[in-house]
XYZ file of C-alpha atoms in Angstrom:
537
model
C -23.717 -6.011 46.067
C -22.323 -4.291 42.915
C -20.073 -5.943 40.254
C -16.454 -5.213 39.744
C -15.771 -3.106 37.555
C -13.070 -3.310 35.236
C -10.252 -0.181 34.001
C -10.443 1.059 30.865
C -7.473 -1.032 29.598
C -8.360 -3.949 31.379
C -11.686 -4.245 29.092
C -9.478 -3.289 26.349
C -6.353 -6.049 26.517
C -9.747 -8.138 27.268
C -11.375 -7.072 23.797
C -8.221 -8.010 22.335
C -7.894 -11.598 23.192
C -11.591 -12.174 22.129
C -10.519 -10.440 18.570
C -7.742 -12.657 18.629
C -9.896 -16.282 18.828
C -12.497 -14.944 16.174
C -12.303 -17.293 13.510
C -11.978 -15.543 10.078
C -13.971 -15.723 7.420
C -12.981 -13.748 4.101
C -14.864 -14.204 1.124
C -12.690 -15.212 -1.964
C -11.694 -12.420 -4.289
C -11.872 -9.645 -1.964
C -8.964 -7.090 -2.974
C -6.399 -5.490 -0.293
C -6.723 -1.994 0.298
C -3.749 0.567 1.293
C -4.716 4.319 2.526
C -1.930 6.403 2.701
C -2.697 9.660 4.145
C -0.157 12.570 3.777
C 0.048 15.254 6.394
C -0.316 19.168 5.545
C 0.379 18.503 1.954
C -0.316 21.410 -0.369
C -1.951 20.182 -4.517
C 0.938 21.624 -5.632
C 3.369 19.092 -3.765
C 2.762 16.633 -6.246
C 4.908 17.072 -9.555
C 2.175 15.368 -11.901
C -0.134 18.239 -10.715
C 2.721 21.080 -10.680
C 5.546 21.339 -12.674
C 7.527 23.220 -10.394
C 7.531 20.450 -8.324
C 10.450 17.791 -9.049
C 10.453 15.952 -5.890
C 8.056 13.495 -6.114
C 8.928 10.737 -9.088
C 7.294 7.839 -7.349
C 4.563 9.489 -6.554
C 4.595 10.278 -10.476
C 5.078 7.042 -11.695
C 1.586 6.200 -9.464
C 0.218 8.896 -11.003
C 1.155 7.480 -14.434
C 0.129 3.809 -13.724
C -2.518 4.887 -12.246
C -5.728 7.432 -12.152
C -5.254 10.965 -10.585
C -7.835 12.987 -9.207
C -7.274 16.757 -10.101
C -11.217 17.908 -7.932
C -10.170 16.026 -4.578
C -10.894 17.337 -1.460
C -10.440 16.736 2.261
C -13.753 16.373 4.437
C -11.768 19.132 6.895
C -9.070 21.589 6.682
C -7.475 19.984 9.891
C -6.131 16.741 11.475
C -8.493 14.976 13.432
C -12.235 15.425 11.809
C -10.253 14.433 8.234
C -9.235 11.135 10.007
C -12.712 10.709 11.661
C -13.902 11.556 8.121
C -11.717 9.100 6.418
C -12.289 6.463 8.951
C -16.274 7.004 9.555
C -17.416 8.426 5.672
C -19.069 11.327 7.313
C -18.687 14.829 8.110
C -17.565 15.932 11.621
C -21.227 17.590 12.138
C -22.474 14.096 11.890
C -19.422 11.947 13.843
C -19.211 14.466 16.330
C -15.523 15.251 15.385
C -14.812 18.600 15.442
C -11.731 20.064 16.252
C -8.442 18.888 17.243
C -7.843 16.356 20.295
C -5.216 16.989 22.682
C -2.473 15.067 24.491
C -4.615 14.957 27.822
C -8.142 13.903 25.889
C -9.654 11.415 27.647
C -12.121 11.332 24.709
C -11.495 10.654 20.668
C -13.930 9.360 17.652
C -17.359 8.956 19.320
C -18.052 4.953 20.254
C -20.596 4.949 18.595
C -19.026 5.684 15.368
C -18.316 2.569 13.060
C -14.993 2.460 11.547
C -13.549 1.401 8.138
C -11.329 -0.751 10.055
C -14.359 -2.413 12.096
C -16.724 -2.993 8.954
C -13.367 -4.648 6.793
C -12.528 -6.741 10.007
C -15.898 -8.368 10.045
C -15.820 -8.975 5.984
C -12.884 -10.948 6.804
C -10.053 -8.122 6.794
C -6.475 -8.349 8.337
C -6.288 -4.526 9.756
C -3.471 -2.567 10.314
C -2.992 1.373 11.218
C 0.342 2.725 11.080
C 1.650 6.329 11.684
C -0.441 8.955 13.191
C -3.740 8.668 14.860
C -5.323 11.317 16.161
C -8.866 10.165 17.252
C -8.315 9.911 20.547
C -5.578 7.435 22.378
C -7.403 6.934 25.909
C -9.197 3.440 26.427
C -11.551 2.328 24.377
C -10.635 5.266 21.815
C -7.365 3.344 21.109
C -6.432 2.369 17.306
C -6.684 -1.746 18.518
C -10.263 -0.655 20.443
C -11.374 0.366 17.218
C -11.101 -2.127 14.441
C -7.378 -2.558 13.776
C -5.605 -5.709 14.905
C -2.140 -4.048 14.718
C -1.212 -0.317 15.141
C 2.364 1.093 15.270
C 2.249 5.084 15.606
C 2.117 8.010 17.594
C -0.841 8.913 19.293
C -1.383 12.595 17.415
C 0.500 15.279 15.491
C 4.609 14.423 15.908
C 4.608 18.371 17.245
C 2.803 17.656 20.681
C 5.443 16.369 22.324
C 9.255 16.980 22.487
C 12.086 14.651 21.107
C 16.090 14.607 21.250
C 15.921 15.854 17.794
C 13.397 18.939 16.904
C 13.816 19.312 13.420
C 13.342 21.931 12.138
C 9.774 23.966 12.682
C 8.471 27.645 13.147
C 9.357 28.414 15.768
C 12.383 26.379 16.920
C 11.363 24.095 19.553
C 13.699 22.790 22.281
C 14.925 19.263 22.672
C 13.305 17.347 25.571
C 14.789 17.895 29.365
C 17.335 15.265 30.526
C 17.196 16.216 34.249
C 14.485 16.681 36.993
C 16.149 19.659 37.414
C 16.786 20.609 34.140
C 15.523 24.364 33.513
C 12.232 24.434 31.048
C 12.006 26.381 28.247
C 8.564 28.030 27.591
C 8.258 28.541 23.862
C 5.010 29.456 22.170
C 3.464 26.329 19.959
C 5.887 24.269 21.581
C 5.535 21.112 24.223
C 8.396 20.920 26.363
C 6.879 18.942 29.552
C 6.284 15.758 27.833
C 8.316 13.743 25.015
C 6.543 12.246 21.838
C 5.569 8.708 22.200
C 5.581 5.750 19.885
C 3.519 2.972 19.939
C 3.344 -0.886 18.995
C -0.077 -1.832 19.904
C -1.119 -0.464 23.252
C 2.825 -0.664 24.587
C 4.591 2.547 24.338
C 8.688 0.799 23.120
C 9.736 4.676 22.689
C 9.628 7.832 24.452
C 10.700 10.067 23.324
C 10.380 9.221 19.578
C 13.479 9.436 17.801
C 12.352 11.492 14.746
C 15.187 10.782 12.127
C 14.037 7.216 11.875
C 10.211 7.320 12.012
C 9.518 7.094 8.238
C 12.152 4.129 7.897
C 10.368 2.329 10.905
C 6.963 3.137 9.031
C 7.938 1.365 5.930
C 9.549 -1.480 7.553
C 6.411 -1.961 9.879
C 4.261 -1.457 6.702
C 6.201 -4.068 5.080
C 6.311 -6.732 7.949
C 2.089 -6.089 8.177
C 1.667 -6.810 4.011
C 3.889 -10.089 4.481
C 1.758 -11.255 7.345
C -1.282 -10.610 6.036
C -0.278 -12.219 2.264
C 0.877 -15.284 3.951
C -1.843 -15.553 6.524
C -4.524 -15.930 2.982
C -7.012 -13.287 4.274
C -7.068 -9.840 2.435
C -6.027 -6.809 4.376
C -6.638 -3.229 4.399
C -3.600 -0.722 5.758
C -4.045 2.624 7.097
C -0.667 4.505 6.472
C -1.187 7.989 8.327
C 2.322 9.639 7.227
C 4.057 12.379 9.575
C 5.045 14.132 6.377
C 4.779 17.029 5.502
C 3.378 18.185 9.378
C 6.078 20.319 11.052
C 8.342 19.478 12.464
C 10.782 18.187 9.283
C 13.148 16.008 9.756
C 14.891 15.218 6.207
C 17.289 12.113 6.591
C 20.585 14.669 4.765
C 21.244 17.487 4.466
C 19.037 19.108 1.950
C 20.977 19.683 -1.462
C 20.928 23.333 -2.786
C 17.988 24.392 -4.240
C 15.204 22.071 -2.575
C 15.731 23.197 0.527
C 14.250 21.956 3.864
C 10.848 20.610 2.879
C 12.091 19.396 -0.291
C 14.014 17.186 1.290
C 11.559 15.880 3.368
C 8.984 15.876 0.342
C 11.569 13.691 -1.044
C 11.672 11.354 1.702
C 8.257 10.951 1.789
C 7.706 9.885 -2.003
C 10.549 7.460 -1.638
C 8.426 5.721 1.308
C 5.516 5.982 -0.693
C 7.448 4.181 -3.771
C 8.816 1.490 -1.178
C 5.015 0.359 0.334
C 3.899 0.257 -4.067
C 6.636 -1.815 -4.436
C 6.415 -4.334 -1.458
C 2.516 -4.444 -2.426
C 3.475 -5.274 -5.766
C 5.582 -8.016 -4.450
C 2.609 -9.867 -2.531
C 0.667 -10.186 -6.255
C 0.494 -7.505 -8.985
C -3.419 -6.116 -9.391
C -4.838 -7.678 -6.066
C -3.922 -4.605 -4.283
C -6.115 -1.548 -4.575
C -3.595 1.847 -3.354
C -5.285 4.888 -2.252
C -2.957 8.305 -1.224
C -3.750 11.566 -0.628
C -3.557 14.157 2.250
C -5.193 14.823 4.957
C -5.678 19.139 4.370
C -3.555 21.302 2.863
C -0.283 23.137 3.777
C 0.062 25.028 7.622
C 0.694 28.489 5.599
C 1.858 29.857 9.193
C 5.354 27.617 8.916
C 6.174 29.829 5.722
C 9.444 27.913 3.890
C 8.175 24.571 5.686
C 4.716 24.531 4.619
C 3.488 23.145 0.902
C 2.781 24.366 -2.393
C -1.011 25.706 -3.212
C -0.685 25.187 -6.896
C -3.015 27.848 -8.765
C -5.684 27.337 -5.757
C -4.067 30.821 -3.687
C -7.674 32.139 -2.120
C -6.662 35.602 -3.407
C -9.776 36.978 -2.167
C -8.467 36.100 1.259
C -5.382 36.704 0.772
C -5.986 40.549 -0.110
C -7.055 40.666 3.319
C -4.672 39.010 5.685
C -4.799 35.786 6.560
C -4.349 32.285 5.228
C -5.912 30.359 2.616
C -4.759 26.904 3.397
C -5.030 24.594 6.294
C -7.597 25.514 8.499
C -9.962 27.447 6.086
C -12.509 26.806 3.765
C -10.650 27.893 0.549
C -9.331 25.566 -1.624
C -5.950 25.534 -0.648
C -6.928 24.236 2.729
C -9.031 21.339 1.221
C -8.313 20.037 -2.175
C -5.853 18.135 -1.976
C -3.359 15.548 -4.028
C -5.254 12.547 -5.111
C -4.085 9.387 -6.972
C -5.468 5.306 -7.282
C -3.659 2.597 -8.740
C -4.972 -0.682 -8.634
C -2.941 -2.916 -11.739
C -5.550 -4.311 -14.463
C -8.787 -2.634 -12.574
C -8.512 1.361 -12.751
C -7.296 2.970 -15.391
C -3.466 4.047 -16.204
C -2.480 7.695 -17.307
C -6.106 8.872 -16.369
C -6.511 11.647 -15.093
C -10.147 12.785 -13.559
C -12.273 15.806 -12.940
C -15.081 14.350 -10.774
C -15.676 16.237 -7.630
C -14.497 13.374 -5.052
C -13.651 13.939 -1.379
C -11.638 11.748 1.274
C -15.100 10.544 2.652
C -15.950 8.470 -0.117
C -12.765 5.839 0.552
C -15.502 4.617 3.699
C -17.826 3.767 1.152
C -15.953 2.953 -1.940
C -13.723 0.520 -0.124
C -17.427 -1.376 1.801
C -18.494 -1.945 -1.855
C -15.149 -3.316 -2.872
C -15.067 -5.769 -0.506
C -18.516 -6.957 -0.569
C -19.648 -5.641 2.748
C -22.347 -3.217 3.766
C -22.672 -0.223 5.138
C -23.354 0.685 9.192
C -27.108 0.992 9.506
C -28.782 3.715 11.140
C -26.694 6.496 10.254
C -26.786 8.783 6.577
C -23.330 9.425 5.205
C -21.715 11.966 3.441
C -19.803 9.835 1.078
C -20.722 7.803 -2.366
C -19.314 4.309 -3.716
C -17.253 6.312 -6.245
C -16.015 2.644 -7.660
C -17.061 3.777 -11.194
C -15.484 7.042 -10.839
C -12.079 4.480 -10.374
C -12.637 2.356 -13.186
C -13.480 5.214 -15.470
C -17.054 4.078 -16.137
C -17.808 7.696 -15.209
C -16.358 11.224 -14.134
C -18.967 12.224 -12.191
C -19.013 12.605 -8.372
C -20.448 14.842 -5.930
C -23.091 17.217 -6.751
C -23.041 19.013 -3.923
C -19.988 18.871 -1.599
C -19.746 20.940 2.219
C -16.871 22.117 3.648
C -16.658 22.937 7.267
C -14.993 25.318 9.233
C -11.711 24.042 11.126
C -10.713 26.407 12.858
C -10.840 30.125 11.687
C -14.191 32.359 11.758
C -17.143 30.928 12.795
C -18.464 27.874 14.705
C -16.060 24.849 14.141
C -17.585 21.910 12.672
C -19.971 23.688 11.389
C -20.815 24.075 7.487
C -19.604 27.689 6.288
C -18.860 27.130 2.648
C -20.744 24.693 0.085
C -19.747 23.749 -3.150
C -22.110 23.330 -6.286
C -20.706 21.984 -9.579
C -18.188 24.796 -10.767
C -19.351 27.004 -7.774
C -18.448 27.864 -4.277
C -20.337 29.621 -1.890
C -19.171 30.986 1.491
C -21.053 32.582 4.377
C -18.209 32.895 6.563
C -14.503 33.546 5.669
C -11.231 35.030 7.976
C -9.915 34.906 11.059
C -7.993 32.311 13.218
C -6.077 30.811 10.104
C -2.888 32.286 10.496
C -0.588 33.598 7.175
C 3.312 33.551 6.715
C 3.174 37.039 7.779
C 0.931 36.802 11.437
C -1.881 38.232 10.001
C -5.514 36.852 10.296
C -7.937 38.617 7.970
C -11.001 39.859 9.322
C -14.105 37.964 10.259
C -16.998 38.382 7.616
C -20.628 36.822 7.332
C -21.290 36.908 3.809
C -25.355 36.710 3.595
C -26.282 36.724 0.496
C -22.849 34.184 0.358
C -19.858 35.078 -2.113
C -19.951 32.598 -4.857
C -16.681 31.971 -7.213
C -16.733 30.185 -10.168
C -13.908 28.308 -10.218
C -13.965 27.019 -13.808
C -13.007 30.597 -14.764
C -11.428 31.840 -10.945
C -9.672 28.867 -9.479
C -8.058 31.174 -7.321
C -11.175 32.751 -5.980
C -9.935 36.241 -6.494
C -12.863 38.263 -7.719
C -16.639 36.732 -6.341
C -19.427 36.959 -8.681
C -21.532 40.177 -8.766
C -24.677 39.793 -6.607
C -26.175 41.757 -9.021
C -24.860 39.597 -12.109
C -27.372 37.319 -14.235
C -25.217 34.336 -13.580
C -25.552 34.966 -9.490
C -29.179 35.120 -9.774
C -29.596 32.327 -11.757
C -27.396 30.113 -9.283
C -28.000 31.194 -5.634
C -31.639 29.459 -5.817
C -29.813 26.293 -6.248
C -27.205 27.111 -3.879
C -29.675 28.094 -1.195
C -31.718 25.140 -1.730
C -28.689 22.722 -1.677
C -27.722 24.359 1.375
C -30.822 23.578 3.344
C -31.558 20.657 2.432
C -27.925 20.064 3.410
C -28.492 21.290 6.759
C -31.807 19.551 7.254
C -30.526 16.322 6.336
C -27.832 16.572 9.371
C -30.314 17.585 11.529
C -33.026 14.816 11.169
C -29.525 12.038 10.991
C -28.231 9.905 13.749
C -25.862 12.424 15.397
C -22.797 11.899 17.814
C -20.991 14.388 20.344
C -17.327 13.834 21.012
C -15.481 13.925 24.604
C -13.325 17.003 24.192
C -13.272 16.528 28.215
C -9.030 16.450 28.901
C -7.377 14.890 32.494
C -3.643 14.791 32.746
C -3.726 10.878 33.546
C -4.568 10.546 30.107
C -1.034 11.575 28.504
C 0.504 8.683 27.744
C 3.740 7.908 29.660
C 5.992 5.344 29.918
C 7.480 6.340 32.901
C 6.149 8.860 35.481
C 8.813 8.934 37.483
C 11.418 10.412 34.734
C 11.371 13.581 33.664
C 9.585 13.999 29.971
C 8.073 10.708 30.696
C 11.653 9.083 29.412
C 11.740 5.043 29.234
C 15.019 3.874 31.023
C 16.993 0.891 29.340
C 17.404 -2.096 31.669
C 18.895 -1.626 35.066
C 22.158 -0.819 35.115
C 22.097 0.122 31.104
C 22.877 3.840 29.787
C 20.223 5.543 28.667
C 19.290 5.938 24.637
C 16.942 7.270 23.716
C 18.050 5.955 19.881
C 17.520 2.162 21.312
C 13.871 1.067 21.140
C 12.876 -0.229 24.714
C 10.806 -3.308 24.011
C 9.874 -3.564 27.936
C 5.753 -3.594 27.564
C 4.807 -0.242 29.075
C 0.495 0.324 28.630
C -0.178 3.901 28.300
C -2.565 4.472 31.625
């Protein structure tokens, strides 16, 4: 006779109780730890880095109290393998994370992965994730499944579902349907069937998500988590995965004239950034170790709504057709804003050069607390800790960037970067420009290498037939294989891109757009968060 077996969220809400009655045990001295990961935010969008940009004072000021990393770069040009990155120190060729998830995924961040989250909650951590996820929302792939005792959020990118209130986005989407009957609207890039959920935990209290207010209800659930955790006497660690500056924008006013649309959303977003400094500031100056940057780098397609490149334009690719931001391999799609403050441990006013990358906060952060790393596994991350305290200002030697999403195999490793140099063997298509266009795809063997001490904007390659190409593609070739040998003989996982519609979470299957009611009897408001518990099935 077989043994019951139990649902998905049965094992989970299980998992959770047992978390629950584990006894802590943090070691003294341990510091707290704050991620704060911007969306689709371009090096340019931060005015210590551009001077164009005026919008972002308290993200200044952390820049100024702080150390701020000029050569920082995200492990992908798109949303989910640069959380799996974050969240796992290793590249998506390794974790198994790809490409995007979608609403229906029954699948996320391979189980076998180990997360920040899970190797902080066994040194003792209090772990919280709040905003957007991303790595998979079915089951076990949950935020609370995988190493965070709290989670407030939405599932994935604030654009896959509809809301009351669009914002504003390329192209205009349509407000959710009120009525069974209620015509639908078939717009390109938009959802229209489902609304945007919002989660506490594994209980959806709003559906559709009422935009306006998300970064307000961020901070204040940001704040409630640091005041619990500082009272409860065990360090924490915080995962703040912002909605800005991912279409659609939603600035709280109208925007004054001159900044426009995204800067007033830019602006919103630096003020909530100020407001988490300040409440961790509150809870005991210096014990608090801050971490933000973004995830990639502006969605060029969205034209006025996406981010500022800085000098890093991909000319090269640009000549073309075809973007040189999110979704490619040029810089603008991966080297992002970068900044640390920690009071009395890394440096103020510094500003660093090292060659750094989102997948060394895994690392960095293990050392810091005193824990060790997951066995079995190679990462592509380094304990950068005195790269922070400005003991050094050296980092990677060798740094890969996959693709995520235009030519070539995604996931895989199509451009590698060497000291001052970049090499590509694949560039074009499938990242789209302003203007529609794609660019051509190109295999580049011998690679085209840019020196980007002299050519940050990788306009004119390096002449195969040049001295200095000659003299470096040996070492770019070798770093390249051994690269790719190294993944090869490592401990690899495959994702579950696998999708089911009973995996979109939904509060209510009975209402059109998967709308919570109010109580019986009550109007319905969407504005009103519905605290009746509602599991996403």
């Amino acid at each position: 006779m077989g043994t019951p077996s139990l649902s998905p969220w049965a094992v989970l809400v299980l998992a959770l109780v047992l978390v629950g009655l584990r006894a802590p045990c943090a070691v003294s001295g341990q510091p707290n730890f704050i991620v704060i990961l911007a969306d689709d935010v371009g090096w340019g969008d931060l005015g210590a880095n551009w001077a164009e940009t005026k919008e972002t004072p308290h993200l200044d000021r952390l820049a100024a109290e702080g150390t701020r990393f000029v050569d920082f770069h995200s492990a992908a040009s798109t949303c989910s393998p640069s959380r799996a990155s974050l969240l796992t120190g290793r590249l998506g060729v390794r974790n198994g994370v790809t490409h995007n998830f979608a609403i229906s995924s029954v699948g996320g961040l391979p189980l076998n992965e180990t997360t920040l989250a899970e190797v902080l909650r066994e040194a003792g951590y209090s772990t919280g994730a709040i905003g957007k996820w991303h790595l998979g929302h079915h089951g076990h792939h949950h935020p609370n499944a995988r190493g965070f005792d709290y989670y407030f959020g939405i599932p994935y990118s604030h654009d896959m579902g509809c809301t009351d209130t669009p914002g504003y986005n390329l192209p205009p989407c349509p407000p959710c349907p009120r009525h069974g009957t209620a015509a639908r609207v078939a717009r390109k890039d938009c959802y229209t069937e489902v609304a945007l959920p919002l989660f506490e935990n594994v209980t959806i209290v709003q559906q559709p998500v009422e935009l306006g207010s998300l970064a307000t209800r961020y901070a204040e659930e940001a704040a409630r988590f640091i005041q619990r955790a500082s009272h409860s006497g065990r360090p924490f660690f915080l995962y703040l995965a912002l909605a800005h500056m991912h279409v659609p924008l939603t600035p709280p006013l109208p925007p004054a004239p001159g900044r426009g649309i995204y800067g007033a959303s830019l602006s919103e977003m630096d003020a909530l950034v100020g407001r988490i400094k300040e409440v961790a500031d509150s809870h005991g100056k210096g014990s608090t170790l801050l971490w933000f940057a973004g995830d990639n780098g502006p969605w060029a397609q969205k034209c006025e709504l996406a981010g500022r490149l800085g000098p890093f334009v991909g000319a090269w690719q640009r000549q073309r057709g075809g973007s040189s931001a999110k979704q490619t391999t040029w810089e603008g799609g991966h080297r992002v804003p970068a900044l640390v403050y920690w009071p009395g441990r890394v440096p103020a006013g510094r500003t660093s050069h090292a060659l750094l990358s989102v997948l060394d906060i895994f690392p960095t952060l293990v050392a810091l607390a005193g824990a060790a790393l997951p066995p079995h596994r190679r990462f592509d991350g380094l304990d950068v800790s005195p790269v922070l305290f400005g003991w050094s200002d050296v980092g990677h030697k060798v740094l890969l960037h996959p693709n995520s999403g235009a030519a070539g195999k995604v996931g895989e490793v199509e451009a590698l970067r060497l000291a001052q140099y970049k090499a590509f063997y694949t560039t074009g298509r499938g990242a789209m420009a302003c203007d529609g266009s794609t660019g051509p795809a190109e295999r580049h063997q011998p690679p085209l290498i840019f020196n980007l001490d002299r050519d940050v904007q990788e306009q004119e390659p390096l002449d195969v037939a040049s001295r200095e190409y000659q003299a470096v593609l040996p070492a770019i070739s070798r770093a390249f294989a051994q690269a790719l040998q190294d993944i090869a003989a490592d401990n690899v996982s495959v994702a579950d891109y696998s999708q089911d519609p009973a995996a979109i979470p939904c509060c209510n299957v009975q209402h059109v757009g998967c709308r919570c009611r109010g109580a019986p009897g009550a109007a319905l408001d969407p504005h009103v968060e519905k605290r009746t518990p509602r599991l996403c099935l």
